[in-house]
PDB file of C-alpha atoms in Angstrom:
ATOM      1  CA  MET H   1       1.829   5.327 -22.997  1.00 38.00           C
ATOM      2  CA  ALA H   2       4.635   5.748 -20.448  1.00 54.00           C
ATOM      3  CA  ARG H   3       2.946   3.415 -17.989  1.00 50.00           C
ATOM      4  CA  ARG H   4       2.950   0.429 -20.362  1.00 60.00           C
ATOM      5  CA  PRO H   5       6.710  -0.210 -20.555  1.00 76.00           C
ATOM      6  CA  MET H   6       7.247   0.679 -16.882  1.00 84.00           C
ATOM      7  CA  ARG H   7       4.507  -1.491 -15.341  1.00 83.00           C
ATOM      8  CA  PRO H   8       5.897  -4.935 -16.370  1.00 87.00           C
ATOM      9  CA  HIS H   9       9.351  -3.916 -15.130  1.00 89.00           C
ATOM     10  CA  ILE H  10       8.030  -2.684 -11.760  1.00 89.00           C
ATOM     11  CA  GLU H  11       5.735  -5.679 -11.225  1.00 86.00           C
ATOM     12  CA  SER H  12       8.565  -8.131 -12.008  1.00 89.00           C
ATOM     13  CA  CYS H  13      10.856  -6.638  -9.328  1.00 89.00           C
ATOM     14  CA  ALA H  14      11.246  -8.579  -6.088  1.00 87.00           C
ATOM     15  CA  ASN H  15      10.366  -5.431  -4.122  1.00 86.00           C
ATOM     16  CA  PHE H  16       6.957  -5.003  -5.746  1.00 86.00           C
ATOM     17  CA  ASN H  17       4.127  -5.440  -3.227  1.00 84.00           C
ATOM     18  CA  ARG H  18       2.203  -8.445  -4.499  1.00 83.00           C
ATOM     19  CA  TYR H  19      -0.495  -7.851  -1.888  1.00 80.00           C
ATOM     20  CA  GLN H  20      -1.488  -4.488  -3.404  1.00 83.00           C
ATOM     21  CA  SER H  21      -4.702  -5.283  -5.239  1.00 82.00           C
ATOM     22  CA  ALA H  22      -5.491  -1.842  -6.610  1.00 80.00           C
ATOM     23  CA  TYR H  23      -4.459  -0.712 -10.087  1.00 78.00           C
ATOM     24  CA  ARG H  24      -3.599  -4.212 -11.285  1.00 82.00           C
ATOM     25  CA  ARG H  25      -5.263  -6.300 -13.961  1.00 80.00           C
ATOM     26  CA  GLY H  26      -7.096  -9.272 -12.457  1.00 84.00           C
ATOM     27  CA  HIS H  27      -7.142  -7.729  -8.956  1.00 84.00           C
ATOM     28  CA  SER H  28      -9.866  -5.799  -7.179  1.00 81.00           C
ATOM     29  CA  THR H  29     -11.402  -5.064  -3.805  1.00 84.00           C
ATOM     30  CA  GLU H  30     -12.585  -8.681  -3.908  1.00 86.00           C
ATOM     31  CA  THR H  31      -8.974  -9.878  -4.093  1.00 86.00           C
ATOM     32  CA  THR H  32      -8.171  -7.946  -0.920  1.00 86.00           C
ATOM     33  CA  LEU H  33     -11.289  -9.161   0.859  1.00 87.00           C
ATOM     34  CA  LEU H  34     -10.620 -12.790  -0.107  1.00 88.00           C
ATOM     35  CA  ARG H  35      -7.046 -12.566   1.205  1.00 87.00           C
ATOM     36  CA  ILE H  36      -8.254 -11.202   4.542  1.00 88.00           C
ATOM     37  CA  LEU H  37     -11.036 -13.781   4.848  1.00 89.00           C
ATOM     38  CA  ASP H  38      -8.631 -16.592   3.938  1.00 90.00           C
ATOM     39  CA  ASP H  39      -6.265 -15.514   6.737  1.00 88.00           C
ATOM     40  CA  VAL H  40      -9.115 -15.286   9.269  1.00 88.00           C
ATOM     41  CA  TYR H  41     -10.590 -18.668   8.261  1.00 90.00           C
ATOM     42  CA  HIS H  42      -7.150 -20.297   8.336  1.00 89.00           C
ATOM     43  CA  ALA H  43      -6.611 -18.947  11.865  1.00 87.00           C
ATOM     44  CA  ALA H  44     -10.017 -20.226  12.992  1.00 88.00           C
ATOM     45  CA  GLU H  45      -9.277 -23.695  11.582  1.00 92.00           C
ATOM     46  CA  ASN H  46      -6.096 -23.729  13.668  1.00 89.00           C
ATOM     47  CA  HIS H  47      -7.944 -22.546  16.793  1.00 87.00           C
ATOM     48  CA  SER H  48      -6.177 -19.181  16.645  1.00 86.00           C
ATOM     49  CA  ARG H  49      -7.582 -15.737  17.130  1.00 84.00           C
ATOM     50  CA  SER H  50      -7.317 -12.988  14.564  1.00 86.00           C
ATOM     51  CA  LEU H  51      -6.894  -9.313  15.114  1.00 84.00           C
ATOM     52  CA  LEU H  52      -7.519  -7.078  12.110  1.00 84.00           C
ATOM     53  CA  LEU H  53      -6.023  -3.607  12.078  1.00 85.00           C
ATOM     54  CA  GLN H  54      -7.124  -1.334   9.248  1.00 85.00           C
ATOM     55  CA  LEU H  55      -5.047   1.679   8.248  1.00 84.00           C
ATOM     56  CA  ASP H  56      -6.114   4.444   5.909  1.00 83.00           C
ATOM     57  CA  LEU H  57      -3.773   7.165   4.674  1.00 81.00           C
ATOM     58  CA  PRO H  58      -5.696  10.433   4.360  1.00 83.00           C
ATOM     59  CA  ALA H  59      -4.933  12.370   1.151  1.00 85.00           C
ATOM     60  CA  ALA H  60      -2.395   9.662   0.318  1.00 83.00           C
ATOM     61  CA  PHE H  61      -1.685  10.720  -3.261  1.00 83.00           C
ATOM     62  CA  ASP H  62      -1.129  14.314  -2.130  1.00 86.00           C
ATOM     63  CA  ALA H  63       1.295  13.277   0.616  1.00 85.00           C
ATOM     64  CA  LEU H  64       3.841  11.337  -1.467  1.00 87.00           C
ATOM     65  CA  ASP H  65       7.324  12.764  -1.037  1.00 89.00           C
ATOM     66  CA  LYS H  66       8.721  13.172  -4.566  1.00 90.00           C
ATOM     67  CA  PRO H  67      12.438  12.929  -3.658  1.00 91.00           C
ATOM     68  CA  THR H  68      11.738   9.684  -1.750  1.00 91.00           C
ATOM     69  CA  LEU H  69       9.741   8.322  -4.672  1.00 92.00           C
ATOM     70  CA  LEU H  70      12.538   9.140  -7.137  1.00 93.00           C
ATOM     71  CA  ARG H  71      15.156   7.494  -4.878  1.00 94.00           C
ATOM     72  CA  ARG H  72      12.960   4.408  -4.528  1.00 93.00           C
ATOM     73  CA  LEU H  73      12.529   4.215  -8.312  1.00 93.00           C
ATOM     74  CA  ASP H  74      16.317   4.214  -8.708  1.00 94.00           C
ATOM     75  CA  HIS H  75      17.537   2.114  -5.764  1.00 93.00           C
ATOM     76  CA  THR H  76      14.646  -0.298  -5.241  1.00 92.00           C
ATOM     77  CA  PHE H  77      13.208  -0.758  -8.726  1.00 93.00           C
ATOM     78  CA  GLY H  78      16.180  -0.001 -10.981  1.00 92.00           C
ATOM     79  CA  VAL H  79      14.485   2.759 -12.967  1.00 92.00           C
ATOM     80  CA  ARG H  80      17.438   4.857 -14.131  1.00 91.00           C
ATOM     81  CA  ASP H  81      18.784   7.081 -16.868  1.00 92.00           C
ATOM     82  CA  THR H  82      16.228   8.342 -19.406  1.00 91.00           C
ATOM     83  CA  SER H  83      13.241   6.674 -17.715  1.00 90.00           C
ATOM     84  CA  HIS H  84      14.179   8.163 -14.332  1.00 92.00           C
ATOM     85  CA  LYS H  85      14.655  11.621 -15.863  1.00 92.00           C
ATOM     86  CA  TRP H  86      11.291  11.337 -17.589  1.00 90.00           C
ATOM     87  CA  VAL H  87       9.481  10.493 -14.305  1.00 90.00           C
ATOM     88  CA  ASP H  88      11.337  13.343 -12.551  1.00 90.00           C
ATOM     89  CA  SER H  89      10.187  15.738 -15.279  1.00 86.00           C
ATOM     90  CA  TYR H  90       6.656  14.342 -15.134  1.00 84.00           C
ATOM     91  CA  LEU H  91       6.466  14.897 -11.364  1.00 85.00           C
ATOM     92  CA  ASN H  92       8.203  18.241 -11.106  1.00 81.00           C
ATOM     93  CA  GLU H  93       7.471  20.239 -14.243  1.00 71.00           C
ATOM     94  CA  ARG H  94       3.671  20.121 -14.374  1.00 64.00           C
ATOM     95  CA  GLN H  95       2.504  22.101 -11.363  1.00 69.00           C
ATOM     96  CA  TYR H  96      -0.109  24.615 -12.506  1.00 72.00           C
ATOM     97  CA  LEU H  97      -3.832  25.209 -12.379  1.00 74.00           C
ATOM     98  CA  ARG H  98      -6.106  25.392 -15.431  1.00 79.00           C
ATOM     99  CA  VAL H  99      -9.602  26.865 -15.293  1.00 86.00           C
ATOM    100  CA  GLY H 100     -11.227  26.993 -18.705  1.00 90.00           C
ATOM    101  CA  ASP H 101      -8.781  28.740 -21.039  1.00 91.00           C
ATOM    102  CA  ARG H 102      -6.796  30.358 -18.224  1.00 89.00           C
ATOM    103  CA  VAL H 103      -3.603  28.767 -16.885  1.00 86.00           C
ATOM    104  CA  SER H 104      -1.759  29.822 -13.727  1.00 83.00           C
ATOM    105  CA  ALA H 105       1.978  30.252 -13.438  1.00 82.00           C
ATOM    106  CA  SER H 106       3.960  27.096 -12.590  1.00 76.00           C
ATOM    107  CA  VAL H 107       4.776  26.500  -8.940  1.00 74.00           C
ATOM    108  CA  SER H 108       7.167  24.083  -7.269  1.00 75.00           C
ATOM    109  CA  CYS H 109       5.494  21.298  -5.309  1.00 76.00           C
ATOM    110  CA  HIS H 110       7.535  18.680  -3.410  1.00 79.00           C
ATOM    111  CA  TYR H 111       4.656  16.368  -2.538  1.00 85.00           C
ATOM    112  CA  GLY H 112       2.016  14.411  -4.416  1.00 85.00           C
ATOM    113  CA  VAL H 113       1.431  12.980  -7.856  1.00 84.00           C
ATOM    114  CA  PRO H 114      -0.730  14.621 -10.526  1.00 77.00           C
ATOM    115  CA  GLN H 115      -4.442  14.172  -9.758  1.00 72.00           C
ATOM    116  CA  GLY H 116      -6.279  11.831 -12.104  1.00 76.00           C
ATOM    117  CA  SER H 117      -3.116  10.729 -13.860  1.00 79.00           C
ATOM    118  CA  VAL H 118      -2.689   7.262 -15.323  1.00 80.00           C
ATOM    119  CA  LEU H 119       0.824   6.943 -13.885  1.00 85.00           C
ATOM    120  CA  GLY H 120      -0.105   8.198 -10.379  1.00 84.00           C
ATOM    121  CA  PRO H 121      -1.422   4.870  -9.028  1.00 84.00           C
ATOM    122  CA  LEU H 122       1.716   3.003 -10.125  1.00 86.00           C
ATOM    123  CA  LEU H 123       3.921   5.670  -8.531  1.00 89.00           C
ATOM    124  CA  PHE H 124       1.853   5.438  -5.335  1.00 86.00           C
ATOM    125  CA  THR H 125       2.348   1.660  -5.283  1.00 86.00           C
ATOM    126  CA  ILE H 126       6.106   2.142  -5.726  1.00 89.00           C
ATOM    127  CA  CYS H 127       6.229   4.663  -2.897  1.00 87.00           C
ATOM    128  CA  THR H 128       4.377   2.388  -0.464  1.00 85.00           C
ATOM    129  CA  SER H 129       6.264  -0.790  -1.420  1.00 86.00           C
ATOM    130  CA  PRO H 130       8.364  -0.930   1.800  1.00 86.00           C
ATOM    131  CA  THR H 131       5.192  -1.903   3.678  1.00 83.00           C
ATOM    132  CA  VAL H 132       5.923  -5.519   2.749  1.00 81.00           C
ATOM    133  CA  SER H 133       9.397  -5.584   4.302  1.00 82.00           C
ATOM    134  CA  VAL H 134       8.235  -3.835   7.478  1.00 84.00           C
ATOM    135  CA  ILE H 135       5.360  -6.256   8.046  1.00 84.00           C
ATOM    136  CA  ALA H 136       7.546  -9.265   7.169  1.00 81.00           C
ATOM    137  CA  HIS H 137       9.545  -8.694  10.386  1.00 84.00           C
ATOM    138  CA  PHE H 138       6.508  -9.602  12.495  1.00 83.00           C
ATOM    139  CA  ARG H 139       5.674 -13.249  13.039  1.00 81.00           C
ATOM    140  CA  ASN H 140       2.079 -14.309  12.342  1.00 81.00           C
ATOM    141  CA  VAL H 141       1.183 -10.970  10.775  1.00 86.00           C
ATOM    142  CA  HIS H 142      -0.079 -10.823   7.212  1.00 86.00           C
ATOM    143  CA  HIS H 143      -1.384  -7.916   5.222  1.00 87.00           C
ATOM    144  CA  ALA H 144      -3.423  -6.891   2.235  1.00 87.00           C
ATOM    145  CA  GLN H 145      -3.652  -3.539   0.509  1.00 86.00           C
ATOM    146  CA  TYR H 146      -6.079  -1.801  -1.747  1.00 84.00           C
ATOM    147  CA  ALA H 147      -4.891   1.643  -2.852  1.00 82.00           C
ATOM    148  CA  ASP H 148      -4.167   3.640   0.299  1.00 84.00           C
ATOM    149  CA  ASP H 149      -5.934   1.172   2.629  1.00 86.00           C
ATOM    150  CA  THR H 150      -3.805  -1.404   4.432  1.00 86.00           C
ATOM    151  CA  GLN H 151      -5.170  -4.265   6.503  1.00 88.00           C
ATOM    152  CA  THR H 152      -2.876  -6.186   8.842  1.00 87.00           C
ATOM    153  CA  ILE H 153      -4.017  -9.483  10.290  1.00 85.00           C
ATOM    154  CA  HIS H 154      -2.341 -10.881  13.396  1.00 84.00           C
ATOM    155  CA  ARG H 155      -3.026 -14.519  14.179  1.00 83.00           C
ATOM    156  CA  SER H 156      -2.271 -15.928  17.602  1.00 80.00           C
ATOM    157  CA  GLN H 157      -3.192 -19.071  19.531  1.00 77.00           C
ATOM    158  CA  HIS H 158      -2.237 -17.319  22.735  1.00 71.00           C
ATOM    159  CA  TRP H 159      -4.262 -14.512  24.237  1.00 56.00           C
ATOM    160  CA  GLN H 160      -1.026 -12.651  25.084  1.00 59.00           C
ATOM    161  CA  GLY H 161      -0.419 -12.063  21.388  1.00 52.00           C
ATOM    162  CA  THR H 162      -3.663 -10.207  20.948  1.00 54.00           C
ATOM    163  CA  GLN H 163      -3.281  -8.430  24.315  1.00 60.00           C
ATOM    164  CA  ARG H 164      -0.001  -6.934  23.064  1.00 60.00           C
ATOM    165  CA  HIS H 165      -1.812  -5.465  20.065  1.00 56.00           C
ATOM    166  CA  GLN H 166      -4.644  -4.293  22.286  1.00 58.00           C
ATOM    167  CA  ARG H 167      -2.164  -2.211  24.323  1.00 61.00           C
ATOM    168  CA  LEU H 168      -0.833  -0.653  21.110  1.00 57.00           C
ATOM    169  CA  PHE H 169      -4.256  -0.178  19.517  1.00 55.00           C
ATOM    170  CA  PRO H 170      -7.002  -0.025  22.164  1.00 55.00           C
ATOM    171  CA  VAL H 171     -10.368  -1.400  21.113  1.00 49.00           C
ATOM    172  CA  ARG H 172     -13.692  -1.689  22.878  1.00 47.00           C
ATOM    173  CA  PRO H 173     -13.442  -4.511  25.460  1.00 44.00           C
ATOM    174  CA  SER H 174     -16.758  -5.946  24.271  1.00 41.00           C
ATOM    175  CA  LEU H 175     -15.115  -6.832  20.953  1.00 41.00           C
ATOM    176  CA  VAL H 176     -11.954  -8.428  22.355  1.00 41.00           C
ATOM    177  CA  GLY H 177     -12.118 -12.143  22.925  1.00 43.00           C
ATOM    178  CA  ARG H 178     -15.557 -12.570  21.372  1.00 43.00           C
ATOM    179  CA  GLN H 179     -15.551 -15.466  18.941  1.00 41.00           C
ATOM    180  CA  ARG H 180     -18.402 -16.421  16.685  1.00 41.00           C
ATOM    181  CA  ALA H 181     -18.909 -19.657  14.835  1.00 39.00           C
ATOM    182  CA  VAL H 182     -18.313 -19.288  11.131  1.00 37.00           C
TER     183      VAL H 182
END
């Protein structure tokens, strides 16, 4: 219920990552794949090379910093007052373990969103939203995201562009420079 009024507000904000295909109606893994393929095909049509870098955040939902998430909700997405207090309560006042009829004592946990929650994916998307502004600083680099997986695509007509990435992210030499007809 809480997700319904919040989602349209978050998705209408300029800071929402429109290239996050997970957890959104009308988007899927296919949306992400099509975006990546479109970038690669566009580069090939322009006689450019593409370098795809795939990033995966291990235990991503468990690693979210709650204070950072709450600040981002306020400053970046304008979620304030009662709504902000509700999310703070949701994140910080539900830390216990239930096994059958037995419930543990509450503990304080500064990281992560509740496992299996309906609101968790939206909060994860909010927390990772700065990815867009970081990648936007790089010329000829595009990205796509699905959940905690991020793909960056660098297009370059000059070999030096891909060599720079190769120094940062070494790959097997047999894969660098190999082009196949599509």
